[in-house]
Amino acid sequence: MRRSLAGVALAVTSMVALSFLIPLAALVMSLVKEQGVTAAEQRAAALAPVLTLTTDPDALRESAASLDAAEHLVVHLPRAGTLGSSRAPAALLERAQRGRESISQEIPDGWICLQPVVLPGDEVAVIENFVPEAELTRGVMESWAVMLFLAVGLICGSVLVADRLGAKVVRSSKKLAQASHALGQGDLDTRVDPMGPRELRDAGVAFNAMAHRMNELLAVERELVADLSHRLRTPLTALHLASERMAGTPESARVEAAVGELEAELQAIIAAARTPLAVGPMGQGMLGTEPSAGRPAGGTGESGPRCEAADVVRRRTAFWTVLAGQQDRSCCLDLTQEPTAVGLSDDDVAAVVDALIGNVFRHTAAGTPFGVRVARTAQAVELVVEDGGPGIPEPDRALSRGSSTGSTGLGLDIAQRAASATGGSMHIGRGPLGGARITVTFALAPPAPSGHRSRISRRRSR
């Protein structure tokens, strides 16, 4: 932008300077030439009174020398001949003598002025004054040089001023763009200092107001989520009472465990909702969240959150296997023995597993088999969940929340965001069981620092 403004200033100022410089240069040359010719005519006119008094050659030469030191003043006498070196063409000289008219005309080497003078006896003498070409252009080049220097100075000054103004505008624009990028990446505390032209200052003020309003709306949303989650505690209390009345029955322990885990999940949601807003997508900067009951806290090293995906899948599949047994569902679990470290916390990976397996239970009939597999490739970890249900007829549409009847699309969205947070992807197709096959690819996490690995090992040993 600075270059554009400087280029515009250069072009405009150059056009203005040339529009004045060319006519002014021509005017200077014309004035110098006119001054030289006028001086020559004045010298010839000054010698005319001397001729009316005397025609003595010596007196005339002395008078001519006093008027023109360059000896360009010549007198043509009718009888005594020419006094000096004449440069006038014969035709012009004869015309001045016979016609008795003053002649001022340009010749090849300069300018000639002929002034006829009528002597006693009706004779005509002619005073000739020659102006060389050098005298007609004396000082012109110096004047042109001064004008050119002033024009260049004006152009440079205008470009410099335009560059300074452009730098101020560009600085303001860059700061506004940087703040916008920071806000887009999750830094909701970023603000700009309004500066620059009035329009950019207004844009900076509007940006700050927008960021402040976003914080307010998100704070209201977090409180709303926390309040809605808190309202679920009332039916949970009723479930607790019902499970106590079922004490002694084979199902009581299972119901009590499920109610306890649900209550722990609600507590985690309330705590996370009321924690200052997390920064970044899933797995990136999710600070302040508490692990859910039944889920060990995920490892978080100096380089960010990370966990062993296979371990998390094993724990969460074991939880769902109990419910699968009640619905006569067969569950096949296939886990790789290779390391499966991904850049997500345990809670994030567990949320993906719960969302995908939960979809199987919600959208397939009881008795429908399903399988869970974790595989390791050279650069990624693949989590595959498939079932023997009817499948997903429109995979692309299924990723949009609320796009299909009876589904919010939230489960698949959670899985897709988790994969994207690690640089992976998600694919929906059909599997060998005949139903939906969802493959979530997580990019492998970079090697953890030695201190981080030792803490994970001690956690596993416990």
PDB file of N, CA and C in Angstrom, residues 12-56:
ATOM      1  N   VAL A  12       1.398  11.892 -10.043  1.00  0.00           N
ATOM      2  CA  VAL A  12       0.644  13.143 -10.043  1.00  0.00           C
ATOM      3  C   VAL A  12       1.582  14.342  -9.987  1.00  0.00           C
ATOM      4  N   THR A  13       2.566  14.290  -9.088  1.00  0.00           N
ATOM      5  CA  THR A  13       3.484  15.418  -8.955  1.00  0.00           C
ATOM      6  C   THR A  13       4.316  15.593 -10.218  1.00  0.00           C
ATOM      7  N   SER A  14       4.731  14.491 -10.842  1.00  0.00           N
ATOM      8  CA  SER A  14       5.510  14.595 -12.087  1.00  0.00           C
ATOM      9  C   SER A  14       4.685  15.248 -13.192  1.00  0.00           C
ATOM     10  N   MET A  15       3.408  14.875 -13.298  1.00  0.00           N
ATOM     11  CA  MET A  15       2.557  15.484 -14.319  1.00  0.00           C
ATOM     12  C   MET A  15       2.375  16.975 -14.069  1.00  0.00           C
ATOM     13  N   VAL A  16       2.157  17.345 -12.803  1.00  0.00           N
ATOM     14  CA  VAL A  16       1.989  18.763 -12.479  1.00  0.00           C
ATOM     15  C   VAL A  16       3.271  19.527 -12.763  1.00  0.00           C
ATOM     16  N   ALA A  17       4.424  18.930 -12.355  1.00  0.00           N
ATOM     17  CA  ALA A  17       5.701  19.611 -12.558  1.00  0.00           C
ATOM     18  C   ALA A  17       5.986  19.798 -14.054  1.00  0.00           C
ATOM     19  N   LEU A  18       5.729  18.770 -14.852  1.00  0.00           N
ATOM     20  CA  LEU A  18       5.971  18.897 -16.294  1.00  0.00           C
ATOM     21  C   LEU A  18       5.030  19.899 -16.940  1.00  0.00           C
ATOM     22  N   SER A  19       3.774  19.929 -16.466  1.00  0.00           N
ATOM     23  CA  SER A  19       2.824  20.875 -17.062  1.00  0.00           C
ATOM     24  C   SER A  19       3.231  22.322 -16.814  1.00  0.00           C
ATOM     25  N   PHE A  20       3.967  22.577 -15.736  1.00  0.00           N
ATOM     26  CA  PHE A  20       4.462  23.933 -15.483  1.00  0.00           C
ATOM     27  C   PHE A  20       5.870  24.130 -16.029  1.00  0.00           C
ATOM     28  N   LEU A  21       6.688  23.068 -15.984  1.00  0.00           N
ATOM     29  CA  LEU A  21       8.097  23.214 -16.339  1.00  0.00           C
ATOM     30  C   LEU A  21       8.284  23.466 -17.833  1.00  0.00           C
ATOM     31  N   ILE A  22       7.570  22.762 -18.684  1.00  0.00           N
ATOM     32  CA  ILE A  22       7.765  22.917 -20.138  1.00  0.00           C
ATOM     33  C   ILE A  22       7.370  24.320 -20.610  1.00  0.00           C
ATOM     34  N   PRO A  23       6.172  24.845 -20.274  1.00  0.00           N
ATOM     35  CA  PRO A  23       5.869  26.231 -20.710  1.00  0.00           C
ATOM     36  C   PRO A  23       6.802  27.266 -20.098  1.00  0.00           C
ATOM     37  N   LEU A  24       7.204  27.016 -18.825  1.00  0.00           N
ATOM     38  CA  LEU A  24       8.097  27.982 -18.182  1.00  0.00           C
ATOM     39  C   LEU A  24       9.465  28.001 -18.851  1.00  0.00           C
ATOM     40  N   ALA A  25       9.956  26.840 -19.265  1.00  0.00           N
ATOM     41  CA  ALA A  25      11.250  26.785 -19.958  1.00  0.00           C
ATOM     42  C   ALA A  25      11.176  27.520 -21.296  1.00  0.00           C
ATOM     43  N   ALA A  26      10.074  27.315 -22.013  1.00  0.00           N
ATOM     44  CA  ALA A  26       9.913  28.028 -23.285  1.00  0.00           C
ATOM     45  C   ALA A  26       9.807  29.529 -23.061  1.00  0.00           C
ATOM     46  N   LEU A  27       9.132  29.929 -21.990  1.00  0.00           N
ATOM     47  CA  LEU A  27       8.993  31.360 -21.691  1.00  0.00           C
ATOM     48  C   LEU A  27      10.343  31.988 -21.355  1.00  0.00           C
ATOM     49  N   VAL A  28      11.182  31.271 -20.613  1.00  0.00           N
ATOM     50  CA  VAL A  28      12.501  31.798 -20.265  1.00  0.00           C
ATOM     51  C   VAL A  28      13.338  32.020 -21.520  1.00  0.00           C
ATOM     52  N   MET A  29      13.322  31.027 -22.417  1.00  0.00           N
ATOM     53  CA  MET A  29      14.089  31.178 -23.654  1.00  0.00           C
ATOM     54  C   MET A  29      13.571  32.357 -24.477  1.00  0.00           C
ATOM     55  N   SER A  30      12.266  32.513 -24.541  1.00  0.00           N
ATOM     56  CA  SER A  30      11.703  33.619 -25.310  1.00  0.00           C
ATOM     57  C   SER A  30      12.083  34.966 -24.705  1.00  0.00           C
ATOM     58  N   LEU A  31      12.053  35.057 -23.369  1.00  0.00           N
ATOM     59  CA  LEU A  31      12.408  36.325 -22.716  1.00  0.00           C
ATOM     60  C   LEU A  31      13.866  36.684 -22.932  1.00  0.00           C
ATOM     61  N   VAL A  32      14.772  35.695 -22.824  1.00  0.00           N
ATOM     62  CA  VAL A  32      16.197  35.976 -23.031  1.00  0.00           C
ATOM     63  C   VAL A  32      16.452  36.447 -24.461  1.00  0.00           C
ATOM     64  N   LYS A  33      15.799  35.794 -25.418  1.00  0.00           N
ATOM     65  CA  LYS A  33      15.969  36.188 -26.821  1.00  0.00           C
ATOM     66  C   LYS A  33      15.418  37.583 -27.063  1.00  0.00           C
ATOM     67  N   GLU A  34      14.267  37.848 -26.476  1.00  0.00           N
ATOM     68  CA  GLU A  34      13.665  39.173 -26.660  1.00  0.00           C
ATOM     69  C   GLU A  34      14.522  40.260 -26.038  1.00  0.00           C
ATOM     70  N   GLN A  35      15.107  39.970 -24.902  1.00  0.00           N
ATOM     71  CA  GLN A  35      15.981  40.960 -24.260  1.00  0.00           C
ATOM     72  C   GLN A  35      17.216  41.250 -25.122  1.00  0.00           C
ATOM     73  N   GLY A  36      17.808  40.193 -25.733  1.00  0.00           N
ATOM     74  CA  GLY A  36      18.983  40.409 -26.589  1.00  0.00           C
ATOM     75  C   GLY A  36      18.649  41.247 -27.814  1.00  0.00           C
ATOM     76  N   VAL A  37      17.515  40.940 -28.441  1.00  0.00           N
ATOM     77  CA  VAL A  37      17.118  41.703 -29.630  1.00  0.00           C
ATOM     78  C   VAL A  37      16.808  43.152 -29.273  1.00  0.00           C
ATOM     79  N   THR A  38      16.106  43.355 -28.160  1.00  0.00           N
ATOM     80  CA  THR A  38      15.767  44.722 -27.738  1.00  0.00           C
ATOM     81  C   THR A  38      17.009  45.534 -27.450  1.00  0.00           C
ATOM     82  N   ALA A  39      18.008  44.900 -26.804  1.00  0.00           N
ATOM     83  CA  ALA A  39      19.253  45.625 -26.520  1.00  0.00           C
ATOM     84  C   ALA A  39      19.964  46.013 -27.821  1.00  0.00           C
ATOM     85  N   ALA A  40      19.954  45.129 -28.806  1.00  0.00           N
ATOM     86  CA  ALA A  40      20.593  45.441 -30.084  1.00  0.00           C
ATOM     87  C   ALA A  40      19.884  46.599 -30.773  1.00  0.00           C
ATOM     88  N   GLU A  41      18.558  46.584 -30.743  1.00  0.00           N
ATOM     89  CA  GLU A  41      17.821  47.681 -31.364  1.00  0.00           C
ATOM     90  C   GLU A  41      18.087  48.992 -30.640  1.00  0.00           C
ATOM     91  N   GLN A  42      18.222  48.929 -29.341  1.00  0.00           N
ATOM     92  CA  GLN A  42      18.489  50.162 -28.580  1.00  0.00           C
ATOM     93  C   GLN A  42      19.878  50.722 -28.905  1.00  0.00           C
ATOM     94  N   ARG A  43      20.848  49.819 -29.077  1.00  0.00           N
ATOM     95  CA  ARG A  43      22.203  50.296 -29.428  1.00  0.00           C
ATOM     96  C   ARG A  43      22.205  50.952 -30.818  1.00  0.00           C
ATOM     97  N   ALA A  44      21.480  50.350 -31.747  1.00  0.00           N
ATOM     98  CA  ALA A  44      21.418  50.946 -33.096  1.00  0.00           C
ATOM     99  C   ALA A  44      20.713  52.298 -33.058  1.00  0.00           C
ATOM    100  N   ALA A  45      19.653  52.365 -32.268  1.00  0.00           N
ATOM    101  CA  ALA A  45      18.939  53.647 -32.168  1.00  0.00           C
ATOM    102  C   ALA A  45      19.787  54.704 -31.482  1.00  0.00           C
ATOM    103  N   ALA A  46      20.675  54.301 -30.558  1.00  0.00           N
ATOM    104  CA  ALA A  46      21.518  55.274 -29.848  1.00  0.00           C
ATOM    105  C   ALA A  46      22.597  55.856 -30.757  1.00  0.00           C
ATOM    106  N   LEU A  47      22.992  55.091 -31.800  1.00  0.00           N
ATOM    107  CA  LEU A  47      24.035  55.589 -32.705  1.00  0.00           C
ATOM    108  C   LEU A  47      23.471  56.491 -33.796  1.00  0.00           C
ATOM    109  N   ALA A  48      22.137  56.444 -34.008  1.00  0.00           N
ATOM    110  CA  ALA A  48      21.529  57.242 -35.080  1.00  0.00           C
ATOM    111  C   ALA A  48      21.739  58.742 -34.893  1.00  0.00           C
ATOM    112  N   PRO A  49      21.600  59.329 -33.687  1.00  0.00           N
ATOM    113  CA  PRO A  49      21.830  60.777 -33.558  1.00  0.00           C
ATOM    114  C   PRO A  49      23.248  61.206 -33.906  1.00  0.00           C
ATOM    115  N   VAL A  50      24.206  60.268 -33.698  1.00  0.00           N
ATOM    116  CA  VAL A  50      25.592  60.630 -34.029  1.00  0.00           C
ATOM    117  C   VAL A  50      25.744  60.808 -35.543  1.00  0.00           C
ATOM    118  N   LEU A  51      25.073  59.986 -36.317  1.00  0.00           N
ATOM    119  CA  LEU A  51      25.153  60.091 -37.778  1.00  0.00           C
ATOM    120  C   LEU A  51      24.547  61.391 -38.288  1.00  0.00           C
ATOM    121  N   THR A  52      23.548  61.886 -37.612  1.00  0.00           N
ATOM    122  CA  THR A  52      22.943  63.138 -38.061  1.00  0.00           C
ATOM    123  C   THR A  52      23.867  64.336 -37.824  1.00  0.00           C
ATOM    124  N   LEU A  53      24.877  64.148 -36.928  1.00  0.00           N
ATOM    125  CA  LEU A  53      25.795  65.234 -36.612  1.00  0.00           C
ATOM    126  C   LEU A  53      27.085  65.154 -37.424  1.00  0.00           C
ATOM    127  N   THR A  54      27.560  63.900 -37.643  1.00  0.00           N
ATOM    128  CA  THR A  54      28.835  63.765 -38.363  1.00  0.00           C
ATOM    129  C   THR A  54      28.881  62.430 -39.057  1.00  0.00           C
ATOM    130  N   THR A  55      29.628  62.404 -40.165  1.00  0.00           N
ATOM    131  CA  THR A  55      29.862  61.147 -40.878  1.00  0.00           C
ATOM    132  C   THR A  55      31.346  60.801 -40.882  1.00  0.00           C
ATOM    133  N   ASP A  56      32.093  61.436 -39.980  1.00  0.00           N
ATOM    134  CA  ASP A  56      33.524  61.161 -39.903  1.00  0.00           C
ATOM    135  C   ASP A  56      33.717  59.719 -39.429  1.00  0.00           C
TER     136      ASP A  56
END
